[in-house]
PDB file of C-alpha atoms in Angstrom:
ATOM      1  CA  ARG A 272     -16.960  19.534 -49.695  1.00  0.00           C
ATOM      2  CA  LYS A 273     -14.790  18.314 -52.481  1.00  0.00           C
ATOM      3  CA  VAL A 274     -13.344  14.840 -52.835  1.00  0.00           C
ATOM      4  CA  GLY A 275     -10.111  14.492 -50.864  1.00  0.00           C
ATOM      5  CA  TYR A 276     -10.736  17.414 -48.482  1.00  0.00           C
ATOM      6  CA  GLU A 277      -9.666  15.212 -45.547  1.00  0.00           C
ATOM      7  CA  PHE A 278      -6.202  14.801 -47.068  1.00  0.00           C
ATOM      8  CA  MET A 279      -5.921  18.533 -47.758  1.00  0.00           C
ATOM      9  CA  THR A 280      -6.832  19.330 -44.145  1.00  0.00           C
ATOM     10  CA  GLN A 281      -4.342  16.797 -42.838  1.00  0.00           C
ATOM     11  CA  GLY A 282      -1.664  18.183 -45.157  1.00  0.00           C
ATOM     12  CA  PHE A 283      -2.254  21.734 -43.930  1.00  0.00           C
ATOM     13  CA  LEU A 284      -1.990  20.542 -40.319  1.00  0.00           C
ATOM     14  CA  TYR A 285       1.357  18.900 -41.051  1.00  0.00           C
ATOM     15  CA  GLN A 286       2.518  22.068 -42.772  1.00  0.00           C
ATOM     16  CA  LEU A 287       1.466  24.158 -39.749  1.00  0.00           C
ATOM     17  CA  ILE A 288       3.302  21.844 -37.355  1.00  0.00           C
ATOM     18  CA  GLY A 289       6.361  22.010 -39.604  1.00  0.00           C
ATOM     19  CA  ILE A 290       6.375  25.816 -39.511  1.00  0.00           C
ATOM     20  CA  ILE A 291       5.955  25.860 -35.722  1.00  0.00           C
ATOM     21  CA  LEU A 292       8.913  23.503 -35.301  1.00  0.00           C
ATOM     22  CA  GLU A 293      11.070  25.194 -37.922  1.00  0.00           C
ATOM     23  CA  GLU A 294      10.546  28.697 -36.499  1.00  0.00           C
ATOM     24  CA  HIS A 295      10.715  27.527 -32.846  1.00  0.00           C
ATOM     25  CA  LEU A 296       7.312  29.059 -32.144  1.00  0.00           C
ATOM     26  CA  TYR A 297       6.899  27.024 -28.998  1.00  0.00           C
ATOM     27  CA  GLU A 298       8.296  27.196 -25.487  1.00  0.00           C
ATOM     28  CA  GLU A 299       9.836  24.326 -23.609  1.00  0.00           C
ATOM     29  CA  GLN A 300       7.974  23.854 -20.373  1.00  0.00           C
ATOM     30  CA  VAL A 301      10.055  24.549 -17.280  1.00  0.00           C
ATOM     31  CA  ASN A 302       8.290  21.694 -15.493  1.00  0.00           C
ATOM     32  CA  ASP A 303       9.407  19.251 -18.194  1.00  0.00           C
ATOM     33  CA  ARG A 304      13.012  20.382 -17.859  1.00  0.00           C
ATOM     34  CA  VAL A 305      12.897  20.083 -14.048  1.00  0.00           C
ATOM     35  CA  ALA A 306      11.312  16.625 -14.278  1.00  0.00           C
ATOM     36  CA  SER A 307      13.996  15.563 -16.738  1.00  0.00           C
ATOM     37  CA  GLU A 308      16.745  16.832 -14.425  1.00  0.00           C
ATOM     38  CA  ARG A 309      15.221  14.975 -11.474  1.00  0.00           C
ATOM     39  CA  LEU A 310      14.931  11.804 -13.513  1.00  0.00           C
ATOM     40  CA  ASN A 311      18.595  12.113 -14.469  1.00  0.00           C
ATOM     41  CA  SER A 312      19.507  12.601 -10.808  1.00  0.00           C
ATOM     42  CA  ILE A 313      17.710   9.331  -9.957  1.00  0.00           C
ATOM     43  CA  LYS A 314      19.689   7.625 -12.727  1.00  0.00           C
ATOM     44  CA  ASP A 315      22.879   9.000 -11.147  1.00  0.00           C
ATOM     45  CA  VAL A 316      21.838   7.572  -7.774  1.00  0.00           C
ATOM     46  CA  LEU A 317      21.079   4.155  -9.279  1.00  0.00           C
ATOM     47  CA  ALA A 318      24.448   4.151 -11.047  1.00  0.00           C
ATOM     48  CA  TYR A 319      26.164   5.102  -7.783  1.00  0.00           C
ATOM     49  CA  ILE A 320      24.445   2.231  -5.963  1.00  0.00           C
ATOM     50  CA  SER A 321      25.441  -0.169  -8.726  1.00  0.00           C
ATOM     51  CA  ASP A 322      29.075   0.938  -8.529  1.00  0.00           C
ATOM     52  CA  ASN A 323      29.334   1.162  -4.728  1.00  0.00           C
ATOM     53  CA  TYR A 324      26.825  -1.286  -3.223  1.00  0.00           C
ATOM     54  CA  TYR A 325      29.604  -3.089  -1.331  1.00  0.00           C
ATOM     55  CA  ASN A 326      30.488   0.102   0.596  1.00  0.00           C
ATOM     56  CA  SER A 327      28.598   1.807   3.386  1.00  0.00           C
ATOM     57  CA  ILE A 328      26.025   4.113   1.767  1.00  0.00           C
ATOM     58  CA  SER A 329      23.861   6.563   3.694  1.00  0.00           C
ATOM     59  CA  LEU A 330      20.587   8.186   2.742  1.00  0.00           C
ATOM     60  CA  GLU A 331      22.295  11.562   3.090  1.00  0.00           C
ATOM     61  CA  SER A 332      24.992  10.658   0.556  1.00  0.00           C
ATOM     62  CA  LEU A 333      22.391   9.453  -1.953  1.00  0.00           C
ATOM     63  CA  ALA A 334      20.330  12.623  -1.460  1.00  0.00           C
ATOM     64  CA  LYS A 335      23.464  14.704  -2.010  1.00  0.00           C
ATOM     65  CA  ILE A 336      24.150  12.908  -5.308  1.00  0.00           C
ATOM     66  CA  ALA A 337      20.570  13.658  -6.367  1.00  0.00           C
ATOM     67  CA  GLY A 338      20.901  17.280  -5.274  1.00  0.00           C
ATOM     68  CA  MET A 339      17.908  17.058  -2.946  1.00  0.00           C
ATOM     69  CA  ASN A 340      17.328  17.158   0.770  1.00  0.00           C
ATOM     70  CA  PRO A 341      16.997  13.652   2.283  1.00  0.00           C
ATOM     71  CA  LYS A 342      13.279  13.878   3.093  1.00  0.00           C
ATOM     72  CA  TYR A 343      12.267  15.051  -0.394  1.00  0.00           C
ATOM     73  CA  PHE A 344      14.719  12.650  -2.040  1.00  0.00           C
ATOM     74  CA  CYS A 345      13.220   9.709  -0.167  1.00  0.00           C
ATOM     75  CA  ARG A 346       9.703  10.683  -1.242  1.00  0.00           C
ATOM     76  CA  TYR A 347      10.731  11.323  -4.871  1.00  0.00           C
ATOM     77  CA  PHE A 348      12.788   8.129  -5.117  1.00  0.00           C
ATOM     78  CA  ARG A 349       9.849   6.116  -3.817  1.00  0.00           C
ATOM     79  CA  SER A 350       7.493   7.721  -6.335  1.00  0.00           C
ATOM     80  CA  MET A 351       9.853   6.695  -9.132  1.00  0.00           C
ATOM     81  CA  THR A 352      10.844   3.187  -7.987  1.00  0.00           C
ATOM     82  CA  GLU A 353       8.104   2.168  -5.530  1.00  0.00           C
ATOM     83  CA  ARG A 354      10.871   1.512  -2.978  1.00  0.00           C
ATOM     84  CA  THR A 355      12.638   3.650  -0.434  1.00  0.00           C
ATOM     85  CA  PRO A 356      16.296   4.310  -1.250  1.00  0.00           C
ATOM     86  CA  ILE A 357      17.534   2.032   1.541  1.00  0.00           C
ATOM     87  CA  ASP A 358      15.067  -0.695   0.566  1.00  0.00           C
ATOM     88  CA  TYR A 359      16.323  -0.468  -3.027  1.00  0.00           C
ATOM     89  CA  LEU A 360      19.946  -0.590  -1.831  1.00  0.00           C
ATOM     90  CA  ASN A 361      19.269  -3.728   0.239  1.00  0.00           C
ATOM     91  CA  TYR A 362      17.312  -5.305  -2.628  1.00  0.00           C
ATOM     92  CA  TYR A 363      20.202  -4.624  -5.002  1.00  0.00           C
ATOM     93  CA  ARG A 364      22.708  -6.055  -2.520  1.00  0.00           C
ATOM     94  CA  ILE A 365      20.643  -9.230  -2.146  1.00  0.00           C
ATOM     95  CA  GLU A 366      20.436  -9.626  -5.926  1.00  0.00           C
ATOM     96  CA  CYS A 367      24.234  -9.341  -6.102  1.00  0.00           C
ATOM     97  CA  ALA A 368      24.513 -11.843  -3.238  1.00  0.00           C
ATOM     98  CA  CYS A 369      22.328 -14.305  -5.160  1.00  0.00           C
ATOM     99  CA  GLU A 370      24.642 -14.047  -8.124  1.00  0.00           C
ATOM    100  CA  MET A 371      27.688 -14.662  -5.912  1.00  0.00           C
ATOM    101  CA  LEU A 372      26.060 -17.580  -4.116  1.00  0.00           C
ATOM    102  CA  SER A 373      25.118 -19.234  -7.385  1.00  0.00           C
ATOM    103  CA  THR A 374      28.416 -18.725  -9.224  1.00  0.00           C
ATOM    104  CA  LYS A 375      31.177 -18.698  -6.610  1.00  0.00           C
ATOM    105  CA  ASP A 376      32.298 -21.157  -3.983  1.00  0.00           C
ATOM    106  CA  ILE A 377      32.523 -18.792  -1.001  1.00  0.00           C
ATOM    107  CA  SER A 378      30.998 -18.721   2.453  1.00  0.00           C
ATOM    108  CA  ILE A 379      27.835 -16.862   3.379  1.00  0.00           C
ATOM    109  CA  LYS A 380      29.854 -14.554   5.612  1.00  0.00           C
ATOM    110  CA  GLU A 381      32.182 -13.650   2.726  1.00  0.00           C
ATOM    111  CA  VAL A 382      29.186 -12.952   0.489  1.00  0.00           C
ATOM    112  CA  ALA A 383      27.617 -10.769   3.180  1.00  0.00           C
ATOM    113  CA  ILE A 384      30.768  -8.686   3.549  1.00  0.00           C
ATOM    114  CA  SER A 385      31.296  -8.499  -0.226  1.00  0.00           C
ATOM    115  CA  CYS A 386      27.776  -7.141  -0.654  1.00  0.00           C
ATOM    116  CA  GLY A 387      28.070  -4.396   1.951  1.00  0.00           C
ATOM    117  CA  PHE A 388      26.565  -6.118   4.981  1.00  0.00           C
ATOM    118  CA  ASN A 389      28.640  -5.788   8.158  1.00  0.00           C
ATOM    119  CA  ASP A 390      26.626  -8.339  10.100  1.00  0.00           C
ATOM    120  CA  GLU A 391      26.046 -11.901   8.868  1.00  0.00           C
ATOM    121  CA  SER A 392      22.826 -12.341  10.854  1.00  0.00           C
ATOM    122  CA  TYR A 393      21.387  -9.110   9.406  1.00  0.00           C
ATOM    123  CA  PHE A 394      22.372 -10.336   5.934  1.00  0.00           C
ATOM    124  CA  ILE A 395      20.545 -13.633   6.489  1.00  0.00           C
ATOM    125  CA  LYS A 396      17.464 -11.815   7.824  1.00  0.00           C
ATOM    126  CA  THR A 397      17.458  -9.392   4.874  1.00  0.00           C
ATOM    127  CA  PHE A 398      18.060 -12.208   2.381  1.00  0.00           C
ATOM    128  CA  HIS A 399      15.072 -14.093   3.799  1.00  0.00           C
ATOM    129  CA  LYS A 400      12.933 -10.931   3.594  1.00  0.00           C
ATOM    130  CA  TYR A 401      13.515 -10.586  -0.161  1.00  0.00           C
ATOM    131  CA  LYS A 402      13.843 -14.234  -1.239  1.00  0.00           C
ATOM    132  CA  ASN A 403      11.678 -16.089   1.319  1.00  0.00           C
ATOM    133  CA  ILE A 404      14.502 -18.562   1.861  1.00  0.00           C
ATOM    134  CA  THR A 405      17.812 -18.413   3.694  1.00  0.00           C
ATOM    135  CA  PRO A 406      21.110 -18.055   1.834  1.00  0.00           C
ATOM    136  CA  LYS A 407      21.980 -21.645   2.780  1.00  0.00           C
ATOM    137  CA  GLN A 408      18.721 -22.922   1.269  1.00  0.00           C
ATOM    138  CA  PHE A 409      19.389 -20.772  -1.799  1.00  0.00           C
ATOM    139  CA  MET A 410      22.795 -22.371  -2.258  1.00  0.00           C
ATOM    140  CA  LYS A 411      21.195 -25.826  -2.214  1.00  0.00           C
ATOM    141  CA  THR A 412      18.729 -25.025  -4.990  1.00  0.00           C
ATOM    142  CA  GLU A 413      19.616 -26.066  -8.509  1.00  0.00           C
ATOM    143  CA  PHE A 414      20.176 -23.441 -11.182  1.00  0.00           C
TER     144      PHE A 414
END
C-alpha cells in the first residue's frame, strides 16, 4: 500500500456517489414518499387545529383533512404526537386559554367559549387536567 491510499479510496467513493446522483442511478423508495405524504397530512391537521380551535372540531373532520379513516388516523396521529387527536385539540385549546387569561381582562366563561368549549364546567375540568390548577388560580398567579 502506497502512502495516501486512504485518500485515494475516499476520493473514488465520492466520485462514485457523484456519478450515481448525477445519472439518477437510484430509486426513490415508495415507503419514503408515503411517509412524507402522511407527515404532511399531519402538518395540515395541526395547521387546521391552530386556525380553527375555537370552532367545533370532530375526529371525522380531522381524519378527512388527513385523508385517512378515523381509526387509522387516530393511531397514526398518536404515533407522531404521543397524543390522541382530541387530546391534542384540548391541550391546544387550554394553551390558548392560558394566553387569554394572562393577557386579557375577560371572564373564565368568555375564555371557555373563545377557546371552543361550550360548557364552562367542562372547561374548568379540562384546564385542571392539563395545568393542575383551576383557571381562577391561574389568573391569580404572577407572570
